[in-house]
Amino acid sequence: MNNREKILDLLQKSSEEWLSGEYISNILGISRTAVWKNINTLKDTGYQIESSSKLGHKLISSKNVLSTAELEKILTTDTLGREIVFFNETDSTNVQAFSIATKGASHGTVVISESQSMGKGRLQRKWYTDPGKGLAVSMILRPVIEPIYAPRLTLVTAVALSEVLDEIGLNTYEIKWPNDILIKGKKAAGILSEMKADIDRVDFVIIGFGININTVTDLLPHEIKDIACSLMEELGFEISRTEFLATFLKKFEESYNEFLSGNFAGILEKWIEKSKILNKKIKVTILDRELYGTVRSVNDDGNLILETGEGLKTINSGDINYI
Ligand code: BT5
C-alpha cells in the first residue's frame, strides 16, 4: 500500500470519527504536509472527506464513492471515458468541458464533478447537483457530422439513460421531450447539449447530464424539491454512482456508434416508445409563446408534429406540459 492507500485505510477503519493530521503523520511516519497532500488527492479522486483545522479529517462516505480509479476498473468502453477530468467542485461540467474541448481535448473525454456552483439547465436555468448523491457529467464528442444533425445526440443520450434504468429494473420512468427523464411526473434527470461548429461541420458537441441517483429530495433546495425525484427513492435502495456511470457510458457509446453509422431511426423508435408521447395533448411554451395541440408524430430529427387548431405544426424547441 502506498501512503495514500494507507491514509484511506485509516480513515475507513475509523469512519464516523475524526483523525487528526498529527495522528496520521505519526502512525505512518510521514510529514503532516504529506498527509495533507494525500488527503487532497483522495478528495480529487472522489472520496468525500471532511477536513477541519481543529478536528482533522473524517471520511463522510465511502459507500457511494464516485472514484475515477473505480470507474476505470469497471469501464468497458473503447474511447468514451478513457480520459476523465474529475472535480470535487466546479462551476459547471459543461463549461469546463467546453473550455478544454476548445483547447483540443480528445473525443470521449468525460468531465465529472461532485458539485457545481453554476450547473446549467437550458435557457439560463439552473441545475442543482447533490454532492455525493447525484451525478453531473459532460462528455466531449467530436462527430464528423453536419451541425443540423447534432440535436439528435440529445435523444441518443436520453435513450442511453433509459437503457440504464431498464437494466437496474426501474420501469416507471418516461422520457419527456426534449431532454428530461421523469418518474411518475417528477424530474430525475436533465440533459444539456451544446456545440461549437461552423456552417458545414461540427467542431465538438458537449453533452451534459445531471441525474438524481441517491438524492433525498426533501433535502433539495426549496424551489425544486417538489418537482424532483431520485432513483433511490423510487427503487427503495441506493445505487452505485460509479456503476451507473460505467453502464451509461457503455450504452451511450453503443448508441452513438449506431447514430454515426446512420441508424438514427432505430434510436428514435426507442425514444418514441419510451416517451409515450404519441397522441398526448400538450401545451408547448416557446420562449413567451404558447401552443396547444395533440402530438401526432415525431419527425426524423426528433421534432414534434403537433396537430393544432391551425393545422400541423413542427415543434423543434420549447418546454412541454401534458394537459
Ligand atoms: C435541464 O435543463 O434539465 C438540463 C440539465 C443539465 C444538467 C447537467 S449537469 C452536468 C452538465 N453541466 C451543467 O452545467 N449542466 C449539465 P432544463 O430543461 O432547462 O431544466 C432546468 C430545470 O430543472 C430547473 O429550472 C429546475 O426547475 C429543474 N431542476 C434543477 N435541478 C434539478 C434537480 N437536481 N432535479 C430535478 N429538477 C431539477
Short mmCIF file of C-alpha atoms and ligand atoms in Angstrom, two decimals:
data_model
loop_
_atom_site.label_atom_id
_atom_site.label_comp_id
_atom_site.label_asym_id
_atom_site.label_seq_id
_atom_site.Cartn_x
_atom_site.Cartn_y
_atom_site.Cartn_z
CA MET A 1 0.00 0.00 0.00
CA ASN A 2 1.26 3.47 -0.79
CA ASN A 3 0.75 6.36 1.65
CA ARG A 4 -2.49 7.43 0.04
CA GLU A 5 -3.96 3.96 0.33
CA LYS A 6 -2.74 3.70 3.94
CA ILE A 7 -4.46 7.00 4.80
CA LEU A 8 -7.64 5.83 3.14
CA ASP A 9 -7.44 2.61 5.09
CA LEU A 10 -7.09 4.51 8.40
CA LEU A 11 -10.00 6.78 7.53
CA GLN A 12 -12.18 3.83 6.53
CA LYS A 13 -11.40 1.95 9.73
CA SER A 14 -12.30 4.94 11.87
CA SER A 15 -15.30 6.02 9.79
CA GLU A 16 -17.59 8.48 11.58
CA GLU A 17 -14.62 9.62 13.70
CA TRP A 18 -12.16 12.46 13.19
CA LEU A 19 -8.48 11.61 12.76
CA SER A 20 -6.04 14.44 13.33
CA GLY A 21 -3.31 15.16 10.80
CA GLU A 22 -0.78 14.70 13.59
CA TYR A 23 -2.12 11.24 14.46
CA ILE A 24 -1.96 10.09 10.82
CA SER A 25 1.53 11.51 10.35
CA ASN A 26 2.79 9.73 13.49
CA ILE A 27 1.26 6.38 12.58
CA LEU A 28 2.60 6.43 9.03
CA GLY A 29 5.88 8.19 9.78
CA ILE A 30 5.30 10.89 7.16
CA SER A 31 5.13 14.67 7.42
CA ARG A 32 1.84 16.49 8.02
CA THR A 33 2.27 18.19 4.64
CA ALA A 34 2.42 14.75 3.03
CA VAL A 35 -0.76 13.77 4.89
CA TRP A 36 -2.49 16.91 3.73
CA LYS A 37 -1.39 16.44 0.10
CA ASN A 38 -2.55 12.82 0.07
CA ILE A 39 -5.89 13.76 1.59
CA ASN A 40 -6.35 16.35 -1.15
CA THR A 41 -5.55 13.74 -3.80
CA LEU A 42 -8.14 11.41 -2.27
CA LYS A 43 -10.68 14.23 -2.43
CA ASP A 44 -9.75 14.86 -6.06
CA THR A 45 -10.35 11.24 -6.91
CA GLY A 46 -13.83 11.34 -5.46
CA TYR A 47 -13.62 10.47 -1.79
CA GLN A 48 -15.78 12.63 0.38
CA ILE A 49 -13.55 13.67 3.26
CA GLU A 50 -14.39 16.50 5.58
CA SER A 51 -11.39 18.42 6.89
CA SER A 52 -11.29 20.76 9.85
CA SER A 53 -8.25 22.61 11.13
CA LYS A 54 -9.28 21.78 14.71
CA LEU A 55 -10.53 18.21 14.38
CA GLY A 56 -8.60 16.72 11.50
CA HIS A 57 -10.12 14.57 8.78
CA LYS A 58 -13.19 12.39 8.56
CA LEU A 59 -14.43 10.14 5.78
CA ILE A 60 -18.01 11.16 5.12
CA SER A 61 -18.94 8.46 2.74
CA SER A 62 -17.09 5.63 1.17
CA LYS A 63 -20.27 3.72 0.48
CA ASN A 64 -21.01 5.57 -2.66
CA VAL A 65 -17.68 6.98 -3.66
CA LEU A 66 -17.54 8.22 -7.19
CA SER A 67 -13.99 7.26 -7.82
CA THR A 68 -12.30 7.63 -11.16
CA ALA A 69 -9.97 4.76 -10.23
CA GLU A 70 -13.01 2.54 -9.63
CA LEU A 71 -14.62 3.76 -12.83
CA GLU A 72 -11.54 2.95 -14.88
CA LYS A 73 -11.53 -0.57 -13.45
CA ILE A 74 -15.08 -1.39 -14.49
CA LEU A 75 -15.39 0.65 -17.69
CA THR A 76 -15.82 -1.44 -20.83
CA THR A 77 -15.97 1.33 -23.45
CA ASP A 78 -13.50 1.76 -26.31
CA THR A 79 -13.00 5.51 -26.19
CA LEU A 80 -15.69 7.12 -24.07
CA GLY A 81 -14.50 7.98 -20.56
CA ARG A 82 -10.96 6.83 -21.25
CA GLU A 83 -9.90 10.38 -20.32
CA ILE A 84 -11.60 11.65 -17.18
CA VAL A 85 -11.40 15.08 -15.62
CA PHE A 86 -12.74 14.99 -12.08
CA PHE A 87 -13.65 17.90 -9.82
CA ASN A 88 -14.94 17.94 -6.29
CA GLU A 89 -16.45 21.27 -7.10
CA THR A 90 -16.58 23.36 -10.24
CA ASP A 91 -18.82 25.97 -11.83
CA SER A 92 -20.35 23.69 -14.46
CA THR A 93 -19.04 20.49 -16.05
CA ASN A 94 -20.40 21.72 -19.40
CA VAL A 95 -18.44 24.97 -19.07
CA GLN A 96 -15.27 23.06 -18.15
CA ALA A 97 -15.77 20.53 -20.94
CA PHE A 98 -16.34 23.33 -23.46
CA SER A 99 -13.20 25.07 -22.31
CA ILE A 100 -10.92 22.01 -22.54
CA ALA A 101 -12.52 20.96 -25.84
CA THR A 102 -11.67 24.40 -27.25
CA LYS A 103 -8.08 23.71 -26.23
CA GLY A 104 -8.12 20.37 -28.05
CA ALA A 105 -9.31 17.74 -25.52
CA SER A 106 -9.93 14.49 -27.33
CA HIS A 107 -13.19 12.82 -28.31
CA GLY A 108 -14.62 10.79 -25.45
CA THR A 109 -13.17 12.91 -22.65
CA VAL A 110 -15.60 12.99 -19.74
CA VAL A 111 -15.81 15.75 -17.13
CA ILE A 112 -17.40 14.90 -13.78
CA SER A 113 -18.00 16.98 -10.69
CA GLU A 114 -19.37 16.18 -7.24
CA SER A 115 -20.93 19.62 -7.07
CA GLN A 116 -21.49 22.57 -9.36
CA SER A 117 -21.80 26.18 -8.26
CA MET A 118 -23.35 27.19 -11.58
CA GLY A 119 -24.82 23.99 -13.00
CA LYS A 120 -26.67 24.95 -16.18
CA GLY A 121 -30.07 23.98 -17.49
CA ARG A 122 -31.43 25.22 -20.79
CA LEU A 123 -32.28 28.91 -21.34
CA GLN A 124 -30.17 30.19 -18.40
CA ARG A 125 -32.00 27.91 -15.98
CA LYS A 126 -30.08 26.28 -13.16
CA TRP A 127 -29.33 22.66 -12.45
CA TYR A 128 -28.69 21.63 -8.87
CA THR A 129 -26.26 18.75 -8.21
CA ASP A 130 -26.46 16.96 -4.90
CA PRO A 131 -22.84 16.24 -3.79
CA GLY A 132 -22.18 12.58 -3.11
CA LYS A 133 -25.66 11.63 -4.28
CA GLY A 134 -26.22 12.85 -7.81
CA LEU A 135 -24.18 12.75 -10.98
CA ALA A 136 -23.09 15.72 -13.08
CA VAL A 137 -21.31 14.56 -16.20
CA SER A 138 -20.29 16.17 -19.50
CA MET A 139 -18.94 14.29 -22.50
CA ILE A 140 -16.82 15.78 -25.26
CA LEU A 141 -17.79 14.34 -28.63
CA ARG A 142 -16.24 15.07 -31.99
CA PRO A 143 -18.63 13.52 -34.52
CA VAL A 144 -17.92 14.14 -38.18
CA ILE A 145 -21.43 15.38 -38.96
CA GLU A 146 -23.21 18.48 -40.19
CA PRO A 147 -24.39 20.79 -37.38
CA ILE A 148 -28.07 20.17 -38.20
CA TYR A 149 -27.75 16.58 -37.01
CA ALA A 150 -26.19 17.43 -33.64
CA PRO A 151 -29.51 17.90 -31.74
CA ARG A 152 -30.18 14.21 -32.37
CA LEU A 153 -27.46 13.45 -29.83
CA THR A 154 -29.74 14.70 -27.04
CA LEU A 155 -32.18 11.94 -27.95
CA VAL A 156 -29.35 9.40 -28.16
CA THR A 157 -28.42 10.40 -24.60
CA ALA A 158 -31.98 10.10 -23.30
CA VAL A 159 -32.25 6.62 -24.80
CA ALA A 160 -28.92 5.57 -23.25
CA LEU A 161 -30.05 6.85 -19.84
CA SER A 162 -33.34 4.99 -20.19
CA GLU A 163 -31.48 1.79 -21.05
CA VAL A 164 -29.52 2.04 -17.81
CA LEU A 165 -32.79 2.46 -15.93
CA ASP A 166 -34.19 -0.62 -17.69
CA GLU A 167 -31.12 -2.56 -16.64
CA ILE A 168 -31.44 -1.61 -12.97
CA GLY A 169 -35.08 -2.60 -13.03
CA LEU A 170 -36.65 0.83 -12.85
CA ASN A 171 -39.53 0.82 -15.28
CA THR A 172 -41.75 3.61 -14.02
CA TYR A 173 -39.93 6.34 -15.92
CA GLU A 174 -40.69 8.14 -19.13
CA ILE A 175 -38.64 10.37 -21.38
CA LYS A 176 -40.11 13.85 -21.54
CA TRP A 177 -39.42 15.76 -24.71
CA PRO A 178 -36.86 17.02 -25.36
CA ASN A 179 -34.44 16.24 -22.57
CA ASP A 180 -35.87 15.04 -19.27
CA ILE A 181 -36.30 11.72 -17.55
CA LEU A 182 -39.37 11.76 -15.36
CA ILE A 183 -40.53 9.22 -12.82
CA LYS A 184 -44.22 9.46 -12.04
CA GLY A 185 -44.27 13.02 -13.29
CA LYS A 186 -41.23 14.21 -11.34
CA LYS A 187 -37.84 15.02 -12.80
CA ALA A 188 -34.94 12.65 -12.19
CA ALA A 189 -32.59 13.79 -14.95
CA GLY A 190 -31.98 16.53 -17.48
CA ILE A 191 -29.70 16.80 -20.49
CA LEU A 192 -27.97 19.88 -21.85
CA SER A 193 -26.31 19.72 -25.26
CA GLU A 194 -24.05 22.46 -26.53
CA MET A 195 -21.95 22.67 -29.65
CA LYS A 196 -19.16 24.52 -31.40
CA ALA A 197 -19.47 24.39 -35.16
CA ASP A 198 -19.06 26.31 -38.36
CA ILE A 199 -21.68 26.20 -41.10
CA ASP A 200 -20.65 22.86 -42.57
CA ARG A 201 -19.01 20.98 -39.79
CA VAL A 202 -19.27 20.26 -36.10
CA ASP A 203 -16.11 21.01 -34.19
CA PHE A 204 -17.35 19.38 -30.98
CA VAL A 205 -20.51 18.67 -29.06
CA ILE A 206 -20.75 18.75 -25.28
CA ILE A 207 -23.45 16.55 -23.86
CA GLY A 208 -24.06 17.17 -20.18
CA PHE A 209 -26.49 15.34 -17.99
CA GLY A 210 -27.47 15.61 -14.38
CA ILE A 211 -29.28 12.83 -12.57
CA ASN A 212 -30.52 12.41 -9.02
CA ILE A 213 -29.32 8.97 -8.04
CA ASN A 214 -29.28 8.59 -4.25
CA THR A 215 -30.70 12.03 -3.62
CA VAL A 216 -33.13 12.62 -0.77
CA THR A 217 -35.45 15.05 -2.47
CA ASP A 218 -36.66 16.57 0.79
CA LEU A 219 -33.15 17.90 1.28
CA LEU A 220 -33.02 19.59 -2.13
CA PRO A 221 -33.38 23.37 -2.44
CA HIS A 222 -36.89 24.58 -1.75
CA GLU A 223 -37.67 25.54 -5.36
CA ILE A 224 -37.09 22.07 -6.78
CA LYS A 225 -37.82 19.57 -4.02
CA ASP A 226 -41.45 19.12 -5.03
CA ILE A 227 -40.74 18.67 -8.73
CA ALA A 228 -37.69 16.41 -8.38
CA CYS A 229 -37.29 12.72 -7.65
CA SER A 230 -34.42 10.28 -7.35
CA LEU A 231 -33.72 6.73 -8.46
CA MET A 232 -33.12 5.64 -4.86
CA GLU A 233 -36.46 6.96 -3.71
CA GLU A 234 -38.24 5.10 -6.47
CA LEU A 235 -36.31 1.85 -6.08
CA GLY A 236 -36.00 1.84 -2.29
CA PHE A 237 -32.26 1.19 -2.30
CA GLU A 238 -29.03 3.00 -3.12
CA ILE A 239 -27.29 2.61 -6.42
CA SER A 240 -23.55 2.81 -7.03
CA ARG A 241 -22.96 6.01 -8.96
CA THR A 242 -19.75 4.59 -10.38
CA GLU A 243 -21.55 1.53 -11.76
CA PHE A 244 -24.35 3.70 -13.08
CA LEU A 245 -21.86 5.88 -14.94
CA ALA A 246 -19.88 2.94 -16.33
CA THR A 247 -23.06 1.35 -17.64
CA PHE A 248 -24.28 4.63 -19.07
CA LEU A 249 -21.02 5.30 -20.91
CA LYS A 250 -21.15 1.83 -22.45
CA LYS A 251 -24.79 2.20 -23.54
CA PHE A 252 -24.15 5.68 -24.87
CA GLU A 253 -21.11 4.57 -26.84
CA GLU A 254 -23.15 1.80 -28.46
CA SER A 255 -25.99 4.15 -29.41
CA TYR A 256 -23.57 6.83 -30.54
CA ASN A 257 -21.86 4.38 -32.90
CA GLU A 258 -25.27 3.35 -34.21
CA PHE A 259 -26.10 7.02 -34.77
CA LEU A 260 -22.81 7.59 -36.63
CA SER A 261 -23.40 4.56 -38.81
CA GLY A 262 -26.65 6.15 -39.98
CA ASN A 263 -29.19 4.25 -37.90
CA PHE A 264 -30.77 7.12 -36.02
CA ALA A 265 -34.18 5.74 -36.97
CA GLY A 266 -33.67 2.74 -34.66
CA ILE A 267 -32.77 5.04 -31.76
CA LEU A 268 -35.67 7.34 -32.49
CA GLU A 269 -38.04 4.38 -32.43
CA LYS A 270 -36.86 3.51 -28.91
CA TRP A 271 -37.14 7.15 -27.90
CA ILE A 272 -40.75 7.37 -29.12
CA GLU A 273 -41.67 4.20 -27.31
CA LYS A 274 -40.12 5.36 -24.03
CA SER A 275 -41.58 8.86 -24.24
CA LYS A 276 -45.16 7.58 -24.63
CA ILE A 277 -45.82 10.96 -26.22
CA LEU A 278 -47.83 9.97 -29.30
CA ASN A 279 -51.44 11.20 -29.18
CA LYS A 280 -50.86 13.10 -25.92
CA LYS A 281 -52.42 16.54 -25.55
CA ILE A 282 -49.77 19.07 -24.65
CA LYS A 283 -49.07 22.71 -24.08
CA VAL A 284 -45.81 23.92 -25.61
CA THR A 285 -44.08 27.04 -24.33
CA ILE A 286 -41.62 28.51 -26.80
CA LEU A 287 -39.98 31.50 -25.12
CA ASP A 288 -43.04 33.70 -24.45
CA ARG A 289 -45.41 31.92 -26.86
CA GLU A 290 -47.83 29.11 -26.00
CA LEU A 291 -49.27 26.48 -28.32
CA TYR A 292 -51.79 23.74 -27.60
CA GLY A 293 -52.33 20.55 -29.54
CA THR A 294 -52.04 16.79 -29.84
CA VAL A 295 -48.76 15.09 -30.72
CA ARG A 296 -49.39 13.17 -33.95
CA SER A 297 -45.86 12.06 -34.72
CA VAL A 298 -42.19 12.69 -34.19
CA ASN A 299 -40.17 13.50 -37.32
CA ASP A 300 -36.78 12.13 -38.34
CA ASP A 301 -34.97 14.78 -36.30
CA GLY A 302 -36.96 14.15 -33.14
CA ASN A 303 -39.15 17.24 -33.58
CA LEU A 304 -42.78 17.01 -32.52
CA ILE A 305 -45.53 17.19 -35.12
CA LEU A 306 -48.39 18.84 -33.31
CA GLU A 307 -51.96 18.96 -34.52
CA THR A 308 -53.29 22.36 -33.52
CA GLY A 309 -56.46 24.30 -34.33
CA GLU A 310 -54.44 25.88 -37.13
CA GLY A 311 -53.18 22.67 -38.69
CA LEU A 312 -49.98 20.70 -38.19
CA LYS A 313 -47.00 22.49 -36.63
CA THR A 314 -43.44 21.28 -36.22
CA ILE A 315 -42.01 21.93 -32.77
CA ASN A 316 -38.25 21.85 -32.54
CA SER A 317 -37.65 23.66 -29.27
CA GLY A 318 -39.50 24.65 -26.14
CA ASP A 319 -40.92 23.13 -22.97
CA ILE A 320 -43.94 20.90 -22.91
CA ASN A 321 -46.61 20.16 -20.33
CA TYR A 322 -49.13 17.36 -20.56
CA ILE A 323 -52.70 18.61 -20.30
C1 BT5 B 1 -32.08 20.59 -17.94
O1 BT5 B 1 -32.46 21.86 -18.23
O2 BT5 B 1 -32.78 19.74 -17.45
C2 BT5 B 1 -30.63 20.29 -18.27
C3 BT5 B 1 -29.84 19.97 -17.05
C4 BT5 B 1 -28.44 19.59 -17.38
C5 BT5 B 1 -27.57 19.50 -16.17
C6 BT5 B 1 -26.23 18.94 -16.48
S1 BT5 B 1 -25.34 18.54 -15.04
C7 BT5 B 1 -23.91 18.29 -15.94
C8 BT5 B 1 -23.87 19.36 -17.00
N1 BT5 B 1 -23.23 20.57 -16.53
C9 BT5 B 1 -24.08 21.60 -16.48
O3 BT5 B 1 -23.79 22.74 -16.10
N2 BT5 B 1 -25.30 21.19 -16.91
C10 BT5 B 1 -25.30 19.81 -17.30
P1 BT5 B 1 -33.96 22.39 -18.20
O4 BT5 B 1 -34.83 21.52 -19.03
O5 BT5 B 1 -33.85 23.81 -18.54
O6 BT5 B 1 -34.41 22.20 -16.70
C11 BT5 B 1 -33.91 23.01 -15.67
C12 BT5 B 1 -34.92 22.94 -14.54
O7 BT5 B 1 -34.83 21.65 -13.88
C13 BT5 B 1 -34.68 23.94 -13.43
O8 BT5 B 1 -35.26 25.19 -13.75
C14 BT5 B 1 -35.34 23.29 -12.23
O9 BT5 B 1 -36.74 23.52 -12.25
C15 BT5 B 1 -35.15 21.81 -12.51
N3 BT5 B 1 -34.04 21.24 -11.72
C16 BT5 B 1 -32.84 21.79 -11.38
N4 BT5 B 1 -32.09 20.93 -10.69
C17 BT5 B 1 -32.81 19.81 -10.56
C18 BT5 B 1 -32.58 18.54 -9.96
N5 BT5 B 1 -31.44 18.24 -9.33
N6 BT5 B 1 -33.58 17.62 -10.04
C19 BT5 B 1 -34.74 17.87 -10.68
N7 BT5 B 1 -35.01 19.04 -11.27
C20 BT5 B 1 -34.07 20.00 -11.22
#
